[in-house]
Amino acid sequence: MINKKIALAAAVAAMFAVPAKADMLGLYVGAQGWQNEANGGFAEEANVLDFSFEDKTNASFYAKFEHPLPLIPNVRARTGKLEADGQTRLTSSFTFDGKTYSTGTDLDTTLNFTNSDISLYWELLDNDIIGFDFGITAKYLSGDFNVDDGSGNLSVEDASLWIPMGYLAAKVRLPFVGVYAYGDANLISYDDNSIHDYEVGVGYDIIDNLAVDVAITAGYREVKVELNDVDDIYANLDFSGFFAGIEVHF
């Protein structure tokens, strides 16, 4: 049902999408360094235990292909890491991967996840001042949860899922100065699972000519993941923080 609703909305949007400006073929590639703080926890039951994580810098990369054809979607592919580690002193016993850790244990916890997605989107509005895009995204989360008491008792559980999401993006540009503000978001909620991934930022064109455009960007990004019995894992995790990046437009 969720897939049908998203697909129908995307089809309707595509039918009525009449860009104010027809772009030529364009390829965008970009990279970001994201200094994020991780909060939350995970468990093999609905009573999720919160852990302490240290701040970490994660990298992400993306590419976009845009064209002037009105009904055929543009494409964005993006991949990055969601990694965190830290140590927590247990205030109650904790069972994971068949091992039970007693109260008072200093438990090392590590998250290693790949966060990848591909989006098909249409430019509902595209001119020199304002842009607005709408589309659909297929997101893939895959990785593992690790806990270790430092005495050889290591527990590892894997989890992965594909999930369809809605996609929205907007950009507002100040004319003649090369400065713009933008935001984009992917979000979905179903069966007590929810994921949202959004960022807002500003950019500045440091090179702008017929051959290539180069912009530097900075902003804030948040990825929030709530899993309900996905591969026998329950999780409530939030990754958020500031980023800096670069984008090249050919």
PDB file of C-alpha atoms in Angstrom:
ATOM      1  CA  MET A   1       0.000   0.000   0.000  1.00  0.00           C
ATOM      2  CA  ILE A   2       2.801   2.436   0.863  1.00  0.00           C
ATOM      3  CA  ASN A   3       4.586   1.679  -2.416  1.00  0.00           C
ATOM      4  CA  LYS A   4       1.375   2.252  -4.407  1.00  0.00           C
ATOM      5  CA  LYS A   5       0.648   5.589  -2.719  1.00  0.00           C
ATOM      6  CA  ILE A   6       4.159   6.918  -3.284  1.00  0.00           C
ATOM      7  CA  ALA A   7       4.210   5.723  -6.896  1.00  0.00           C
ATOM      8  CA  LEU A   8       0.800   7.300  -7.600  1.00  0.00           C
ATOM      9  CA  ALA A   9       1.838  10.621  -6.087  1.00  0.00           C
ATOM     10  CA  ALA A  10       5.037  10.622  -8.114  1.00  0.00           C
ATOM     11  CA  ALA A  11       3.134   9.869 -11.328  1.00  0.00           C
ATOM     12  CA  VAL A  12       0.673  12.710 -10.732  1.00  0.00           C
ATOM     13  CA  ALA A  13       3.498  15.117  -9.965  1.00  0.00           C
ATOM     14  CA  ALA A  14       5.314  14.110 -13.137  1.00  0.00           C
ATOM     15  CA  MET A  15       2.212  14.744 -15.274  1.00  0.00           C
ATOM     16  CA  PHE A  16       1.880  18.305 -14.006  1.00  0.00           C
ATOM     17  CA  ALA A  17       5.565  19.148 -13.761  1.00  0.00           C
ATOM     18  CA  VAL A  18       6.262  22.010 -16.164  1.00  0.00           C
ATOM     19  CA  PRO A  19       9.668  23.489 -15.359  1.00  0.00           C
ATOM     20  CA  ALA A  20      10.015  27.258 -15.630  1.00  0.00           C
ATOM     21  CA  LYS A  21      13.462  26.709 -17.066  1.00  0.00           C
ATOM     22  CA  ALA A  22      14.629  23.746 -19.131  1.00  0.00           C
ATOM     23  CA  ASP A  23      18.118  22.763 -17.985  1.00  0.00           C
ATOM     24  CA  MET A  24      20.639  21.242 -20.318  1.00  0.00           C
ATOM     25  CA  LEU A  25      22.133  17.869 -19.466  1.00  0.00           C
ATOM     26  CA  GLY A  26      23.969  18.147 -16.181  1.00  0.00           C
ATOM     27  CA  LEU A  27      26.055  15.876 -13.972  1.00  0.00           C
ATOM     28  CA  TYR A  28      26.635  16.797 -10.332  1.00  0.00           C
ATOM     29  CA  VAL A  29      29.075  15.005  -8.026  1.00  0.00           C
ATOM     30  CA  GLY A  30      29.673  15.886  -4.410  1.00  0.00           C
ATOM     31  CA  ALA A  31      31.247  14.828  -1.133  1.00  0.00           C
ATOM     32  CA  GLN A  32      30.628  15.767   2.496  1.00  0.00           C
ATOM     33  CA  GLY A  33      32.373  15.388   5.819  1.00  0.00           C
ATOM     34  CA  TRP A  34      29.741  15.092   8.549  1.00  0.00           C
ATOM     35  CA  GLN A  35      30.649  15.609  12.212  1.00  0.00           C
ATOM     36  CA  ASN A  36      27.752  13.864  13.908  1.00  0.00           C
ATOM     37  CA  GLU A  37      26.607  12.948  17.372  1.00  0.00           C
ATOM     38  CA  ALA A  38      24.919   9.564  17.784  1.00  0.00           C
ATOM     39  CA  ASN A  39      22.225   8.994  20.397  1.00  0.00           C
ATOM     40  CA  GLY A  40      19.958   6.089  21.256  1.00  0.00           C
ATOM     41  CA  GLY A  41      20.417   2.370  21.407  1.00  0.00           C
ATOM     42  CA  PHE A  42      19.352  -1.092  20.313  1.00  0.00           C
ATOM     43  CA  ALA A  43      18.287  -4.469  21.673  1.00  0.00           C
ATOM     44  CA  GLU A  44      16.723  -7.790  20.733  1.00  0.00           C
ATOM     45  CA  GLU A  45      13.480  -6.769  22.407  1.00  0.00           C
ATOM     46  CA  ALA A  46      11.214  -3.726  22.338  1.00  0.00           C
ATOM     47  CA  ASN A  47      12.721  -2.358  25.575  1.00  0.00           C
ATOM     48  CA  VAL A  48      15.692  -0.661  23.885  1.00  0.00           C
ATOM     49  CA  LEU A  49      18.735   0.136  26.023  1.00  0.00           C
ATOM     50  CA  ASP A  50      20.347   3.539  25.402  1.00  0.00           C
ATOM     51  CA  PHE A  51      24.132   3.634  24.976  1.00  0.00           C
ATOM     52  CA  SER A  52      26.754   6.373  25.144  1.00  0.00           C
ATOM     53  CA  PHE A  53      28.486   7.120  21.837  1.00  0.00           C
ATOM     54  CA  GLU A  54      31.361   9.428  20.962  1.00  0.00           C
ATOM     55  CA  ASP A  55      31.091  12.061  18.239  1.00  0.00           C
ATOM     56  CA  LYS A  56      32.403  10.846  14.905  1.00  0.00           C
ATOM     57  CA  THR A  57      33.087  12.197  11.419  1.00  0.00           C
ATOM     58  CA  ASN A  58      31.389  10.214   8.658  1.00  0.00           C
ATOM     59  CA  ALA A  59      31.793  10.749   4.915  1.00  0.00           C
ATOM     60  CA  SER A  60      29.111  10.672   2.233  1.00  0.00           C
ATOM     61  CA  PHE A  61      29.201  10.920  -1.560  1.00  0.00           C
ATOM     62  CA  TYR A  62      26.551  11.543  -4.187  1.00  0.00           C
ATOM     63  CA  ALA A  63      25.955  12.004  -7.890  1.00  0.00           C
ATOM     64  CA  LYS A  64      22.980  13.540  -9.725  1.00  0.00           C
ATOM     65  CA  PHE A  65      22.021  13.445 -13.381  1.00  0.00           C
ATOM     66  CA  GLU A  66      19.525  16.015 -14.678  1.00  0.00           C
ATOM     67  CA  HIS A  67      18.045  16.541 -18.141  1.00  0.00           C
ATOM     68  CA  PRO A  68      15.347  18.696 -19.821  1.00  0.00           C
ATOM     69  CA  LEU A  69      12.876  15.898 -20.719  1.00  0.00           C
ATOM     70  CA  PRO A  70       9.629  16.677 -18.827  1.00  0.00           C
ATOM     71  CA  LEU A  71       8.225  13.258 -17.870  1.00  0.00           C
ATOM     72  CA  ILE A  72      11.411  11.225 -17.433  1.00  0.00           C
ATOM     73  CA  PRO A  73      12.779  11.527 -13.885  1.00  0.00           C
ATOM     74  CA  ASN A  74      16.165  12.851 -12.916  1.00  0.00           C
ATOM     75  CA  VAL A  75      18.368  10.561 -10.818  1.00  0.00           C
ATOM     76  CA  ARG A  76      20.351  10.985  -7.613  1.00  0.00           C
ATOM     77  CA  ALA A  77      22.503   8.243  -6.045  1.00  0.00           C
ATOM     78  CA  ARG A  78      24.048   8.699  -2.595  1.00  0.00           C
ATOM     79  CA  THR A  79      26.048   6.566  -0.191  1.00  0.00           C
ATOM     80  CA  GLY A  80      27.696   7.087   3.156  1.00  0.00           C
ATOM     81  CA  LYS A  81      28.510   5.585   6.516  1.00  0.00           C
ATOM     82  CA  LEU A  82      26.629   5.638   9.795  1.00  0.00           C
ATOM     83  CA  GLU A  83      29.297   4.675  12.320  1.00  0.00           C
ATOM     84  CA  ALA A  84      29.507   5.188  16.068  1.00  0.00           C
ATOM     85  CA  ASP A  85      31.277   3.691  19.053  1.00  0.00           C
ATOM     86  CA  GLY A  86      31.448   4.269  22.781  1.00  0.00           C
ATOM     87  CA  GLN A  87      31.380   2.703  26.214  1.00  0.00           C
ATOM     88  CA  THR A  88      28.448   2.400  28.602  1.00  0.00           C
ATOM     89  CA  ARG A  89      28.289   1.102  32.170  1.00  0.00           C
ATOM     90  CA  LEU A  90      25.216  -1.106  32.386  1.00  0.00           C
ATOM     91  CA  THR A  91      22.620  -0.227  35.009  1.00  0.00           C
ATOM     92  CA  SER A  92      20.739  -3.469  34.324  1.00  0.00           C
ATOM     93  CA  SER A  93      21.534  -6.791  32.703  1.00  0.00           C
ATOM     94  CA  PHE A  94      21.600  -6.862  28.892  1.00  0.00           C
ATOM     95  CA  THR A  95      21.226  -9.884  26.615  1.00  0.00           C
ATOM     96  CA  PHE A  96      22.412  -9.748  23.012  1.00  0.00           C
ATOM     97  CA  ASP A  97      23.248 -12.476  20.502  1.00  0.00           C
ATOM     98  CA  GLY A  98      22.722 -15.147  23.147  1.00  0.00           C
ATOM     99  CA  LYS A  99      25.101 -13.597  25.680  1.00  0.00           C
ATOM    100  CA  THR A 100      24.033 -11.880  28.906  1.00  0.00           C
ATOM    101  CA  TYR A 101      26.053  -8.977  30.312  1.00  0.00           C
ATOM    102  CA  SER A 102      25.567  -8.259  34.002  1.00  0.00           C
ATOM    103  CA  THR A 103      24.797  -4.977  35.760  1.00  0.00           C
ATOM    104  CA  GLY A 104      27.917  -2.839  36.221  1.00  0.00           C
ATOM    105  CA  THR A 105      29.682  -4.148  33.108  1.00  0.00           C
ATOM    106  CA  ASP A 106      31.549  -1.538  31.047  1.00  0.00           C
ATOM    107  CA  LEU A 107      30.199  -2.455  27.625  1.00  0.00           C
ATOM    108  CA  ASP A 108      31.873  -1.289  24.407  1.00  0.00           C
ATOM    109  CA  THR A 109      29.329  -0.709  21.653  1.00  0.00           C
ATOM    110  CA  THR A 110      29.984  -0.186  17.950  1.00  0.00           C
ATOM    111  CA  LEU A 111      27.677   0.552  15.012  1.00  0.00           C
ATOM    112  CA  ASN A 112      28.879   0.032  11.428  1.00  0.00           C
ATOM    113  CA  PHE A 113      26.226   0.813   8.839  1.00  0.00           C
ATOM    114  CA  THR A 114      26.096   1.738   5.178  1.00  0.00           C
ATOM    115  CA  ASN A 115      23.369   4.240   4.319  1.00  0.00           C
ATOM    116  CA  SER A 116      22.721   4.249   0.556  1.00  0.00           C
ATOM    117  CA  ASP A 117      19.827   5.433  -1.570  1.00  0.00           C
ATOM    118  CA  ILE A 118      18.766   6.168  -5.107  1.00  0.00           C
ATOM    119  CA  SER A 119      16.131   8.803  -5.905  1.00  0.00           C
ATOM    120  CA  LEU A 120      14.018   9.441  -8.995  1.00  0.00           C
ATOM    121  CA  TYR A 121      12.678  12.982  -9.003  1.00  0.00           C
ATOM    122  CA  TRP A 122      10.988  15.622 -11.116  1.00  0.00           C
ATOM    123  CA  GLU A 123      11.709  19.347 -11.134  1.00  0.00           C
ATOM    124  CA  LEU A 124       8.343  20.925 -10.372  1.00  0.00           C
ATOM    125  CA  LEU A 125       9.915  24.380 -10.379  1.00  0.00           C
ATOM    126  CA  ASP A 126      13.305  25.309 -11.804  1.00  0.00           C
ATOM    127  CA  ASN A 127      14.459  28.848 -12.491  1.00  0.00           C
ATOM    128  CA  ASP A 128      17.351  31.135 -11.576  1.00  0.00           C
ATOM    129  CA  ILE A 129      15.859  31.944  -8.149  1.00  0.00           C
ATOM    130  CA  ILE A 130      13.799  29.003  -6.888  1.00  0.00           C
ATOM    131  CA  GLY A 131      13.857  25.248  -7.426  1.00  0.00           C
ATOM    132  CA  PHE A 132      11.538  22.571  -6.045  1.00  0.00           C
ATOM    133  CA  ASP A 133      11.793  18.814  -6.651  1.00  0.00           C
ATOM    134  CA  PHE A 134       9.536  15.895  -5.773  1.00  0.00           C
ATOM    135  CA  GLY A 135      10.134  12.181  -6.155  1.00  0.00           C
ATOM    136  CA  ILE A 136      10.626   8.751  -4.653  1.00  0.00           C
ATOM    137  CA  THR A 137      13.636   7.111  -3.015  1.00  0.00           C
ATOM    138  CA  ALA A 138      14.737   3.532  -2.443  1.00  0.00           C
ATOM    139  CA  LYS A 139      16.968   3.476   0.648  1.00  0.00           C
ATOM    140  CA  TYR A 140      19.167   0.580   1.723  1.00  0.00           C
ATOM    141  CA  LEU A 141      20.491   0.264   5.274  1.00  0.00           C
ATOM    142  CA  SER A 142      22.935  -2.534   6.011  1.00  0.00           C
ATOM    143  CA  GLY A 143      25.366  -3.153   8.834  1.00  0.00           C
ATOM    144  CA  ASP A 144      26.015  -4.638  12.220  1.00  0.00           C
ATOM    145  CA  PHE A 145      25.637  -3.966  15.923  1.00  0.00           C
ATOM    146  CA  ASN A 146      28.599  -4.991  18.118  1.00  0.00           C
ATOM    147  CA  VAL A 147      28.886  -5.229  21.911  1.00  0.00           C
ATOM    148  CA  ASP A 148      32.007  -6.327  23.827  1.00  0.00           C
ATOM    149  CA  ASP A 149      32.743  -6.472  27.552  1.00  0.00           C
ATOM    150  CA  GLY A 150      36.529  -6.474  27.007  1.00  0.00           C
ATOM    151  CA  SER A 151      36.867 -10.032  28.341  1.00  0.00           C
ATOM    152  CA  GLY A 152      36.350 -11.904  25.097  1.00  0.00           C
ATOM    153  CA  ASN A 153      32.559 -11.841  25.195  1.00  0.00           C
ATOM    154  CA  LEU A 154      31.813 -10.281  21.810  1.00  0.00           C
ATOM    155  CA  SER A 155      28.296 -10.245  20.364  1.00  0.00           C
ATOM    156  CA  VAL A 156      27.481  -9.250  16.785  1.00  0.00           C
ATOM    157  CA  GLU A 157      24.094  -8.983  15.077  1.00  0.00           C
ATOM    158  CA  ASP A 158      23.495  -7.963  11.445  1.00  0.00           C
ATOM    159  CA  ALA A 159      20.509  -6.111  10.046  1.00  0.00           C
ATOM    160  CA  SER A 160      19.555  -4.832   6.608  1.00  0.00           C
ATOM    161  CA  LEU A 161      16.486  -3.528   4.823  1.00  0.00           C
ATOM    162  CA  TRP A 162      15.284  -1.841   1.661  1.00  0.00           C
ATOM    163  CA  ILE A 163      12.661   0.818   2.208  1.00  0.00           C
ATOM    164  CA  PRO A 164      10.714   3.138  -0.164  1.00  0.00           C
ATOM    165  CA  MET A 165      10.617   6.789   0.860  1.00  0.00           C
ATOM    166  CA  GLY A 166       9.308  10.110  -0.342  1.00  0.00           C
ATOM    167  CA  TYR A 167      11.781  12.701  -1.631  1.00  0.00           C
ATOM    168  CA  LEU A 168      11.508  16.500  -1.423  1.00  0.00           C
ATOM    169  CA  ALA A 169      14.126  19.145  -2.225  1.00  0.00           C
ATOM    170  CA  ALA A 170      14.141  22.925  -2.512  1.00  0.00           C
ATOM    171  CA  LYS A 171      16.695  25.620  -3.330  1.00  0.00           C
ATOM    172  CA  VAL A 172      16.569  29.417  -3.136  1.00  0.00           C
ATOM    173  CA  ARG A 173      19.359  31.397  -4.796  1.00  0.00           C
ATOM    174  CA  LEU A 174      20.370  35.025  -4.315  1.00  0.00           C
ATOM    175  CA  PRO A 175      20.855  36.483  -7.797  1.00  0.00           C
ATOM    176  CA  PHE A 176      24.281  37.651  -8.972  1.00  0.00           C
ATOM    177  CA  VAL A 177      26.197  36.755  -5.779  1.00  0.00           C
ATOM    178  CA  GLY A 178      26.546  32.963  -6.074  1.00  0.00           C
ATOM    179  CA  VAL A 179      24.956  32.227  -2.689  1.00  0.00           C
ATOM    180  CA  TYR A 180      22.050  29.837  -2.164  1.00  0.00           C
ATOM    181  CA  ALA A 181      20.154  28.012   0.573  1.00  0.00           C
ATOM    182  CA  TYR A 182      18.801  24.516   0.114  1.00  0.00           C
ATOM    183  CA  GLY A 183      17.211  21.566   1.837  1.00  0.00           C
ATOM    184  CA  ASP A 184      16.219  18.008   1.023  1.00  0.00           C
ATOM    185  CA  ALA A 185      14.463  15.233   2.893  1.00  0.00           C
ATOM    186  CA  ASN A 186      13.600  11.544   2.671  1.00  0.00           C
ATOM    187  CA  LEU A 187      10.967  10.228   5.065  1.00  0.00           C
ATOM    188  CA  ILE A 188       8.707   7.253   5.725  1.00  0.00           C
ATOM    189  CA  SER A 189       6.831   5.657   8.621  1.00  0.00           C
ATOM    190  CA  TYR A 190       5.136   2.241   8.635  1.00  0.00           C
ATOM    191  CA  ASP A 191       4.488  -0.706  11.001  1.00  0.00           C
ATOM    192  CA  ASP A 192       6.222   1.022  13.950  1.00  0.00           C
ATOM    193  CA  ASN A 193       9.317   1.567  11.789  1.00  0.00           C
ATOM    194  CA  SER A 194      10.299   5.066  10.734  1.00  0.00           C
ATOM    195  CA  ILE A 195      13.256   6.633   8.986  1.00  0.00           C
ATOM    196  CA  HIS A 196      13.937  10.220   8.124  1.00  0.00           C
ATOM    197  CA  ASP A 197      17.049  11.655   6.531  1.00  0.00           C
ATOM    198  CA  TYR A 198      17.187  15.391   5.936  1.00  0.00           C
ATOM    199  CA  GLU A 199      19.715  18.169   5.511  1.00  0.00           C
ATOM    200  CA  VAL A 200      19.576  21.947   5.266  1.00  0.00           C
ATOM    201  CA  GLY A 201      22.471  24.114   4.219  1.00  0.00           C
ATOM    202  CA  VAL A 202      23.958  27.006   2.320  1.00  0.00           C
ATOM    203  CA  GLY A 203      26.253  27.007  -0.675  1.00  0.00           C
ATOM    204  CA  TYR A 204      28.605  29.391  -2.420  1.00  0.00           C
ATOM    205  CA  ASP A 205      29.793  29.132  -6.035  1.00  0.00           C
ATOM    206  CA  ILE A 206      33.577  29.486  -6.047  1.00  0.00           C
ATOM    207  CA  ILE A 207      33.829  28.659  -9.776  1.00  0.00           C
ATOM    208  CA  ASP A 208      31.050  29.413 -12.252  1.00  0.00           C
ATOM    209  CA  ASN A 209      31.778  29.140 -15.973  1.00  0.00           C
ATOM    210  CA  LEU A 210      30.662  27.261 -19.077  1.00  0.00           C
ATOM    211  CA  ALA A 211      33.008  24.313 -18.489  1.00  0.00           C
ATOM    212  CA  VAL A 212      32.428  23.537 -14.822  1.00  0.00           C
ATOM    213  CA  ASP A 213      30.792  24.939 -11.695  1.00  0.00           C
ATOM    214  CA  VAL A 214      32.227  24.318  -8.234  1.00  0.00           C
ATOM    215  CA  ALA A 215      30.428  25.147  -4.981  1.00  0.00           C
ATOM    216  CA  ILE A 216      31.300  24.734  -1.326  1.00  0.00           C
ATOM    217  CA  THR A 217      28.492  23.850   1.075  1.00  0.00           C
ATOM    218  CA  ALA A 218      27.868  23.742   4.810  1.00  0.00           C
ATOM    219  CA  GLY A 219      24.849  22.853   6.887  1.00  0.00           C
ATOM    220  CA  TYR A 220      23.118  20.461   9.257  1.00  0.00           C
ATOM    221  CA  ARG A 221      22.009  16.866   8.672  1.00  0.00           C
ATOM    222  CA  GLU A 222      19.990  14.405  10.733  1.00  0.00           C
ATOM    223  CA  VAL A 223      19.298  10.710  10.176  1.00  0.00           C
ATOM    224  CA  LYS A 224      16.808   9.110  12.558  1.00  0.00           C
ATOM    225  CA  VAL A 225      16.120   5.370  12.463  1.00  0.00           C
ATOM    226  CA  GLU A 226      13.476   3.476  14.441  1.00  0.00           C
ATOM    227  CA  LEU A 227      13.418  -0.263  13.796  1.00  0.00           C
ATOM    228  CA  ASN A 228      10.796  -2.643  15.116  1.00  0.00           C
ATOM    229  CA  ASP A 229      11.870  -6.297  14.881  1.00  0.00           C
ATOM    230  CA  VAL A 230      13.947  -5.950  11.712  1.00  0.00           C
ATOM    231  CA  ASP A 231      16.118  -9.088  11.520  1.00  0.00           C
ATOM    232  CA  ASP A 232      15.273  -9.562  15.237  1.00  0.00           C
ATOM    233  CA  ILE A 233      16.633  -6.096  16.071  1.00  0.00           C
ATOM    234  CA  TYR A 234      14.889  -3.168  17.736  1.00  0.00           C
ATOM    235  CA  ALA A 235      16.632   0.204  17.507  1.00  0.00           C
ATOM    236  CA  ASN A 236      16.056   3.885  18.145  1.00  0.00           C
ATOM    237  CA  LEU A 237      19.023   5.817  16.788  1.00  0.00           C
ATOM    238  CA  ASP A 238      19.642   9.433  15.899  1.00  0.00           C
ATOM    239  CA  PHE A 239      22.687  10.757  14.026  1.00  0.00           C
ATOM    240  CA  SER A 240      22.861  14.544  13.773  1.00  0.00           C
ATOM    241  CA  GLY A 241      25.421  17.285  13.317  1.00  0.00           C
ATOM    242  CA  PHE A 242      27.037  19.810  11.010  1.00  0.00           C
ATOM    243  CA  PHE A 243      28.723  19.066   7.693  1.00  0.00           C
ATOM    244  CA  ALA A 244      30.913  20.730   5.094  1.00  0.00           C
ATOM    245  CA  GLY A 245      31.160  19.660   1.491  1.00  0.00           C
ATOM    246  CA  ILE A 246      31.989  20.394  -2.111  1.00  0.00           C
ATOM    247  CA  GLU A 247      29.923  19.961  -5.288  1.00  0.00           C
ATOM    248  CA  VAL A 248      31.097  19.951  -8.896  1.00  0.00           C
ATOM    249  CA  HIS A 249      28.667  20.501 -11.792  1.00  0.00           C
ATOM    250  CA  PHE A 250      29.751  19.455 -15.287  1.00  0.00           C
TER     251      PHE A 250
END
